[in-house]
Amino acid sequence: MASSSSLLSEEQFLCSICLDVFTEPVSTSCGHNFCIACVTKYWDTNDLCQCPLCKETFYTRPELRVNTTFREVVDNFKRMTDRGKDDCPANPGKVTCDVCTGTKLKALKSCLVCLASYCETHLEPHQIAPPLKRHKLIDPVENLEDRICKKHDRLLELFCRTDQTCVCQFCTEADHKTHDTVPIEEECGERKAQLGKTEAELQQIIQERLQKLKEIKHSVELSKRDAKREISDSMQVFTALVRSIEKRQVDLIEVIEEKQKAAERQAEGLIKELEHEITELKRRSTELEQLSHTKDHLKILQSFTSLVCTPPSTKDWSEISVHSDLCVGTVRRAVSQLEETLNKEMEKLLPEVKLKRIQQYAVDVTLDPDTAHPDLILSEDGKQVRCGDKPQNLPDNPKRFDRFAIVLGKDCFSSGRFYYEVIVKGKTKWTLGVARESIVRKGNISLSPEDGLWTVFLRDVNVYKAGTYPHFVLSLSEKPQQVGVFVDYEEGEVSFYDVETWSHIYSFTGCTFTEKLYPLFSPCNNAGGKNLAPLIISPVNHTD
């Protein structure tokens, strides 16, 4: 009776894609079988989802599930074929037994003494005969003659590190006598260790490249997000500007039409007055003509004075006209007003857009306790500062301020752009800004760029000033609760913003920075308990 394996051919269990025995087989609706990994990869790399064999197209990608019954059949076939491998002819590419006649079976071992490979049956003498048991057996390899020294006809079992070549025992007693030789196994072990190290280095390089690839892709995503935000912001600005222009256009048309109606009303009045004078003049002309033709001497003398000596009642029309340039003047004024309106709209809109953009340059600022005036109390995390009731016993150092309640940030900036935000809620006095590294820290200093400080400050509850020379009083519509500070080192700009209202507070422009800049904070004195609230460095909320 034939065995079950003889009834099945290996072709029945081969995937038509990888040409190997099925692994996790799945079936399509058209009745063909594939490895799940093979057919998935096939569909991923093709535009159409179709059967690789019959090309039937699936308009919806099938949800594949492993055919468990067929998988069991395939696994059973694998087990049966594996059990028969030792007794089967060697597969192409496998080392064959050198003793077998007829069908060559797969070799289990190769003998480095006999220079031959043996199957399980022909290997038996090497396992039981004492002389043969001393032979060196290795896993089956081809070309055993390549492992024999051509000069001495002995096994190559040593490695000459001097000449970087494999040698036999006799070679070490002749040409390689003074050379550094070690057993092949020892050198192989060291080479494998070196291979492992090289592979580890390659893996490290690969990981670095993968990380760089990830960074570049992330940069592209950030660029896309920034571009999308810029487009959105620009649309917001221009939409508002277009609405403003359209409104001004409507207003202009109304003004022009009203001016035109007024000109028409003026012209109508002048026309009526002129027509009345013309009528009166024509009447007098008719009377004069009639009088000149009359033969009544008495009538001529009686009417002469009223008709000739008395001039007609008329006005001087030489300076009177309807102004044709009324509309032109209106347009000019409207354009001037529109320009003013647009500037105001830009002032209202652009600070919000600009603030969203500069928030992308946010940095993590921490207070430097070595610079803090002894009156100042810093939080453990270095994010808050307030003024205490009395000086602390702190060691003096060149960086510490000794007269004004000032503390600087730990990190300095000497290029690029940076931005940070500070909560000033509940305070009646404060000073914020940046200072150059060489700022005077002992004795008097003035809040001005001349002394290396670019600041804005609050005094007397609601008096805001910019630290120019002399100080510039700021007119703010609302009391800032959170202030953003932005610096563009190369452009020479230091700007301050009201974060909650998106409004611009003040900007120092055209500055020339040549030193490192440090964030500067001063909660000022506590004013008898009225100014106890701390300055708090807050995390920046990036708004998309």
C-alpha atoms as one frame of an Amber mdcrd trajectory, in Angstrom:
protein
   0.000   0.000   0.000   1.399   3.366  -0.968   2.290   5.798   1.809   0.377
   9.036   2.145   3.430  11.032   1.132   3.748   9.109  -2.115   0.253  10.197
  -3.099   1.239  13.865  -2.804   3.782  15.726  -4.926   5.795  18.660  -3.615
   4.449  20.867  -6.439   1.036  20.750  -4.763   2.513  22.510  -1.722   4.580
  25.189  -3.456   3.558  28.858  -3.399   3.516  30.157  -6.991   5.081  33.441
  -5.849   8.075  32.368  -3.707   8.271  28.840  -5.221   8.749  27.355  -1.766
   6.542  25.192   0.477   3.611  27.231   1.814   4.080  29.245   5.004   0.803
  30.339   6.625  -1.250  29.541   3.486  -4.318  31.629   2.546  -6.916  31.062
  -0.162  -8.422  33.662  -2.497 -12.025  33.625  -3.656 -10.889  32.344  -7.063
  -9.560  29.150  -5.380  -5.790  29.687  -5.481  -3.436  29.388  -2.517  -0.452
  31.563  -1.533   1.712  32.376   1.465   0.007  35.233   3.282   3.229  37.292
   3.272   3.809  36.684  -0.455   0.350  37.700  -1.668   0.245  40.690   0.704
   3.570  41.982  -0.638   2.384  41.307  -4.192  -0.717  43.447  -3.675   1.252
  46.173  -1.893   3.563  46.593  -4.899   0.874  46.579  -7.609  -1.759  49.135
  -8.527  -4.458  46.494  -9.083  -5.565  43.960  -6.493  -5.756  40.735  -8.525
  -4.913  37.046  -8.278  -1.216  36.483  -9.196  -2.187  33.300 -11.106  -5.493
  33.854 -12.925  -5.387  37.684 -12.769  -8.951  37.915 -11.471  -9.385  41.478
 -10.181 -10.760  42.150  -6.701 -12.305  45.617  -6.512 -12.197  45.420  -2.732
  -9.019  44.011  -1.224  -9.913  40.638   0.367  -9.434  40.230   4.098  -7.023
  37.299   4.253  -7.164  34.625   6.942  -4.889  31.598   7.259  -6.467  28.382
   5.986  -5.838  26.330   9.148  -6.896  22.992   7.618  -4.633  23.394   4.619
  -1.818  24.593   6.903  -2.062  21.345   8.898  -1.822  19.352   5.657   1.253
  21.362   4.603   2.896  20.931   8.029   2.243  17.191   7.904   3.815  17.027
   4.439   6.878  18.889   5.743   7.265  16.424   8.623   7.021  13.407   6.327
   9.537  14.800   3.863  11.936  15.754   6.678  11.854  12.177   8.028  12.782
  10.784   4.643  15.574  13.222   3.857  18.346  11.093   5.350  17.460   8.219
   3.057  16.842  10.331  -0.013  19.255  11.467  -2.661  21.027  14.699  -1.872
  19.319  17.852  -3.130  21.131  19.979  -5.706  23.798  22.072  -4.026  24.170
  19.675  -1.057  27.417  17.779  -0.279  27.105  14.144  -1.388  28.671  10.985
  -0.057  31.877  10.084  -1.878  31.414   6.319  -1.236  27.841   5.845  -2.473
  27.473   4.211  -5.861  24.469   4.904  -7.989  22.232   7.378  -6.181  24.379
   9.707  -4.089  23.025  10.309  -0.582  23.547  13.442   1.474  26.819  13.499
   3.430  26.641  13.903   7.219  30.354  14.496   7.841  33.603  15.156   5.975
  36.906  13.610   7.087  39.946  15.908   6.904  42.281  12.876   7.002  40.572
  10.753   4.403  39.603  13.831   2.383  36.184  12.308   1.800  32.562  12.961
   2.765  30.292  10.190   4.114  26.580   9.573   4.433  25.174   8.073   7.633
  25.820   4.497   6.486  29.392   4.993   5.205  30.324   7.134   8.194  29.809
   4.219  10.570  33.475   2.898  10.315  34.750   6.272  11.517  32.502   5.937
  14.561  33.477   2.390  15.581  37.001   1.616  14.229  39.661   2.896  16.722
  42.138   4.076  14.025  39.389   5.936  12.150  37.905   7.407  15.310  41.060
   9.509  15.623  40.349  11.211  12.279  39.085  14.766  12.348  35.459  15.009
  11.240  33.765  18.291  10.328  30.386  19.295   8.923  30.193  18.275   5.271
  32.054  20.624   2.907  32.990  20.476  -0.737  36.469  20.771  -2.212  38.305
  19.085   0.654  41.525  19.293  -1.347  41.503  23.087  -0.757  42.055  22.337
   2.960  45.304  20.456   2.233  48.711  22.106   2.004  49.853  21.855  -1.626
  53.514  21.725  -0.572  53.432  19.181   2.251  50.170  17.371   1.552  49.069
  17.942   5.139  45.931  19.464   6.676  45.839  23.283   6.860  45.195  23.641
  10.566  47.253  26.739  11.444  47.092  30.422  10.470  50.202  32.532   9.871
  49.449  36.051  11.104  52.707  37.316   9.604  51.783  36.335   6.044  48.021
  36.253   6.630  47.638  32.739   5.182  46.649  29.234   6.278  49.538  26.762
   6.751  50.142  23.161   7.880  52.325  21.919  10.750  55.301  21.287   8.433
  55.112  24.896   7.144  55.796  26.186  10.674  59.009  24.171  10.712  60.199
  25.551   7.374  59.216  28.798   5.608  57.064  30.044   8.517  59.372  28.916
  11.310  59.836  32.381  12.844  56.354  33.612  12.022  53.454  34.191  14.392
  51.181  31.178  13.885  48.059  30.152  15.774  45.445  27.413  15.358  42.854
  28.183  12.724  40.085  27.936  15.335  41.739  30.604  17.496  42.196  33.012
  14.582  38.668  32.307  13.422  37.366  33.137  16.896  39.173  36.484  16.850
  38.004  37.213  13.310  34.422  36.457  14.331  34.778  38.843  17.257  36.085
  41.460  14.832  33.206  40.723  12.489  30.810  41.201  15.384  32.419  44.516
  16.250  32.328  45.653  12.619  28.707  44.576  12.350  27.914  46.501  15.549
  29.607  49.578  14.091  27.637  49.173  10.881  24.435  48.823  12.872  25.346
  52.002  14.748  25.889  53.818  11.446  22.600  52.426  10.138  20.796  53.625
  13.268  22.364  57.062  12.908  21.259  57.225   9.290  17.768  56.059  10.229
  17.624  58.747  12.914  18.777  61.366  10.415  16.168  60.088   7.963  13.551
  60.408  10.683  14.722  63.946  11.463  14.561  64.965   7.807  11.078  63.516
   7.415  10.038  65.282  10.612  11.493  68.529   9.239   9.451  68.071   6.067
   6.307  67.555   8.153   7.096  70.661  10.199   7.695  72.582   6.980   4.330
  71.416   5.628   2.629  72.406   8.876   4.335  75.806   8.878   3.387  76.380
   5.241  -0.217  75.445   5.981  -0.266  77.801   8.959   1.309  80.604   6.911
  -1.305  80.154   4.195  -4.082  80.199   6.791  -2.666  83.316   8.434  -2.233
  85.105   5.122  -5.786  84.212   4.111  -7.035  85.620   7.400  -5.114  88.865
   6.889  -6.077  89.375   3.262  -9.709  88.431   3.849  -9.947  91.102   6.524
  -8.182  93.602   4.271 -10.496  92.828   1.347 -13.522  93.301   3.609 -12.106
  96.621   4.746 -11.442  97.715   1.166 -14.926  96.686   0.059 -16.456  98.664
   2.943 -14.372 101.699   2.087 -15.410 101.302  -1.548 -19.082 101.315  -0.575
 -18.518 104.345   1.646 -16.629 106.093  -1.161 -19.396 105.450  -3.659 -21.940
 106.826  -1.201 -19.823 109.959  -0.633 -19.287 110.473  -4.377 -22.992 110.042
  -5.109 -23.894 112.468  -2.295 -21.364 114.997  -3.636 -22.805 114.567  -7.110
 -26.344 115.135  -5.836 -25.200 118.247  -3.946 -23.508 119.549  -7.128 -26.691
 118.888  -9.064 -28.769 120.725  -6.437 -26.356 123.668  -6.582 -26.483 123.718
 -10.369 -30.286 123.589 -10.336 -30.409 126.634  -8.030 -27.964 128.536 -10.209
 -29.881 127.599 -13.354 -33.174 128.870 -11.891 -31.515 132.133 -10.818 -29.911
 132.608 -14.225 -33.139 131.816 -16.051 -34.951 134.395 -13.880 -32.322 137.071
 -14.681 -32.472 136.199 -18.385 -36.275 136.549 -18.341 -36.005 139.964 -16.655
 -33.316 141.129 -19.066 -35.358 139.990 -22.062 -38.381 141.849 -20.703 -36.305
 145.086 -20.360 -34.838 144.572 -23.828 -38.370 144.320 -25.254 -39.425 147.489
 -23.421 -36.359 149.353 -24.703 -37.032 148.255 -28.260 -40.678 149.314 -27.999
 -39.700 152.677 -26.504 -37.205 153.330 -29.285 -39.953 152.967 -31.863 -42.608
 155.084 -30.144 -43.435 158.646 -31.381 -44.800 159.698 -28.041 -42.137 162.103
 -26.877 -43.590 162.431 -23.421 -43.537 158.623 -22.869 -39.912 158.455 -23.968
 -38.892 161.067 -21.458 -40.955 159.540 -18.657 -39.630 155.960 -19.196 -36.045
 156.793 -20.067 -34.840 157.137 -16.500 -36.247 153.804 -15.290 -35.215 151.866
 -18.378 -31.834 153.351 -19.217 -30.428 155.191 -16.215 -31.403 152.499 -13.698
 -29.277 149.316 -14.260 -31.061 145.959 -14.093 -30.905 143.993 -10.817 -28.292
 141.281 -11.653 -25.385 139.574  -9.853 -21.790 139.068 -10.879 -21.537 135.547
 -12.339 -17.871 135.679 -13.316 -16.644 133.907 -10.147 -19.564 131.528  -9.839
 -19.231 127.926 -11.114 -20.123 124.354 -10.282 -16.958 122.640  -8.996 -16.208
 119.707 -11.315 -13.308 118.494  -9.087 -15.490 117.620  -6.098 -15.381 113.881
  -6.879 -11.636 113.905  -7.528 -10.992 115.477  -4.168 -13.290 112.967  -2.522
 -11.444 110.063  -4.106  -8.121 111.427  -2.938  -9.383 111.840   0.582 -10.978
 108.382   0.494  -7.720 106.801  -0.683  -5.870 108.573   2.107  -8.445 107.363
   4.640  -8.281 103.850   3.156  -4.519 103.802   3.584  -4.953 104.847   7.188
  -7.630 102.194   7.710  -5.462  99.500   6.123  -2.573 100.440   8.373  -4.841
 100.150  11.399  -6.164  96.783  10.196  -2.611  95.544   9.666  -1.683  96.731
  13.150  -4.637  94.783  14.547  -4.103  91.621  12.531  -0.365  91.236  12.042
   0.669  91.147  15.724  -1.454  88.011  16.172  -0.032  86.423  13.039   3.502
  87.435  13.967   3.123  86.227  17.551   1.949  82.809  16.359   5.007  82.633
  14.156   7.581  83.736  16.699   6.204  81.325  19.309   7.943  78.647  17.226
  11.245  80.047  18.565  10.310  79.350  22.200  13.203  78.374  24.475  13.264
  76.860  27.942  14.417  79.615  30.294  15.585  78.879  33.850  16.683  81.482
  36.395  20.359  81.631  37.422  20.601  81.815  41.257  24.225  83.019  41.029
  22.994  86.307  39.511  20.023  86.889  41.847  19.996  89.904  44.174  19.956
  88.767  47.849  16.379  90.059  48.268  15.078  87.701  45.576  13.628  84.264
  46.375  13.732  81.701  43.533  11.646  78.545  43.255  13.410  75.163  43.281
  12.719  74.605  39.585  14.086  78.049  38.709  10.836  79.135  37.038   9.552
  81.699  39.598  11.024  84.698  41.408   9.605  87.048  44.044  11.025  89.662
  46.400  11.367  88.766  50.069  11.117  90.983  53.134  14.832  90.979  53.910
  18.127  90.098  52.204  19.313  86.482  52.286  22.786  85.541  53.424  24.228
  84.601  50.032  27.872  84.435  48.904  28.883  87.399  46.793  30.269  86.763
  43.329  31.006  88.881  40.240  27.754  87.800  38.551  25.381  88.767  41.401
  23.439  92.057  41.343  23.918  93.966  44.611  21.738  97.066  44.203  18.723
  96.273  42.022  16.375  93.271  42.451  17.424  91.613  39.192  18.055  88.001
  38.195  19.189  86.698  34.792  18.448  83.476  32.959  21.039  80.683  32.993
  21.333  80.306  29.230  22.703  82.995  26.938  22.066  83.624  23.232  24.520
  85.012  20.699  22.708  84.312  17.424  19.363  83.428  15.908  15.980  84.039
  17.505  14.492  83.154  20.860  11.210  83.737  22.669   9.819  83.166  26.162
   6.717  84.119  28.142   6.321  85.407  31.700   3.160  85.620  33.819   2.950
  89.062  35.526  -0.581  88.716  36.860  -1.243  90.310  40.267   1.861  92.514
  40.248   2.000  96.294  40.675   5.621  96.595  39.520   7.895  94.503  37.317
  10.653  94.713  34.704  11.262  92.293  31.837  13.657  92.157  28.897  17.183
  91.113  27.957  20.635  92.265  29.034  24.069  91.969  27.469  26.700  89.903
  29.258  28.842  92.893  30.278  26.005  94.654  32.129  27.116  96.400  35.326
  26.061  94.261  38.277  27.427  96.280  41.141  26.013  99.719  41.913  23.717
 101.909  39.823  22.514 101.065  36.343  19.864 102.666  34.146  17.159 100.832
  32.251  18.358 101.812  28.784  20.105 100.243  25.786  23.088 102.511  26.509
  23.698 100.457  29.657  23.027  97.169  27.853  19.350  96.614  28.816  16.348
  96.397  26.514  13.292  96.342  28.776   9.666  97.303  29.379   8.418  97.848
  32.906   5.378  98.559  35.046   5.343 101.163  37.801   2.603 102.543  40.069
   0.086  99.772  39.215  -0.765 100.926  35.672   2.068 103.054  34.266   3.878
 101.144  31.522   7.123 102.382  30.004   9.793 101.250  27.554  13.385 101.458
  28.759  14.548 103.998  26.189  16.425 107.197  27.025  14.398 109.075  28.095
  11.759 106.494  29.056   8.836 106.183  26.632   5.345 105.973  28.171   3.273
 103.160  26.628  -0.448 103.545  26.012  -1.959 100.075  26.512  -5.689  99.442
  26.183  -5.524  96.461  28.539  -3.327  95.471  31.475  -1.069  92.571  30.346
  -1.325  89.406  32.442   1.263  87.442  30.438   4.117  89.030  28.497   6.020
  87.447  25.600   9.610  88.520  24.916  11.096  87.936  21.441  14.657  88.599
  20.271  16.025  88.451  16.730  19.777  88.750  17.265  20.805  89.300  13.630
  17.970  91.752  12.896  18.657  93.688  16.100  15.081  93.456  17.377  13.654
  93.053  20.886   9.839  92.926  20.974   7.252  92.564  23.737   3.722  91.180
  23.350   0.556  90.818  25.408   0.083  87.049  24.974  -3.605  86.936  25.980
  -4.746  89.700  23.588  -2.170  88.951  20.857  -1.306  92.640  20.897   2.058
  94.280  20.377   3.418  96.242  23.356   6.721  97.696  22.152   9.748  96.924
  19.964  13.371  98.012  20.060  14.574  97.932  16.440  17.831  98.668  14.661
  19.863  97.417  17.633  23.419  96.181  17.168  24.208  93.158  19.343  27.847
  92.166  19.742  27.700  90.250  23.041  25.794  87.354  24.522  22.259  88.238
  25.626  20.560  86.953  28.786  16.832  87.051  29.696  16.330  89.596  32.494
  13.707  89.522  35.263  12.917  91.897  38.117   9.835  91.395  40.324  10.809
  94.725  42.031  10.336  95.249  45.792   7.213  93.871  47.457   5.838  97.378
  48.167   4.774  96.579  51.699   2.939  93.433  50.658   1.192  94.944  47.600
   3.606  93.389  45.107   4.099  89.892  46.551   3.049  87.998  43.401   5.984
  86.250  41.660   7.129  86.491  38.075   6.472  83.049  36.561   8.226  81.716
  33.460   5.420  79.826  31.725   5.594  77.144  29.020   4.728  78.491  25.589
   1.417  77.285  24.182   2.147  76.831  20.462  -0.980  77.811  18.557  -1.407
  76.148  15.166
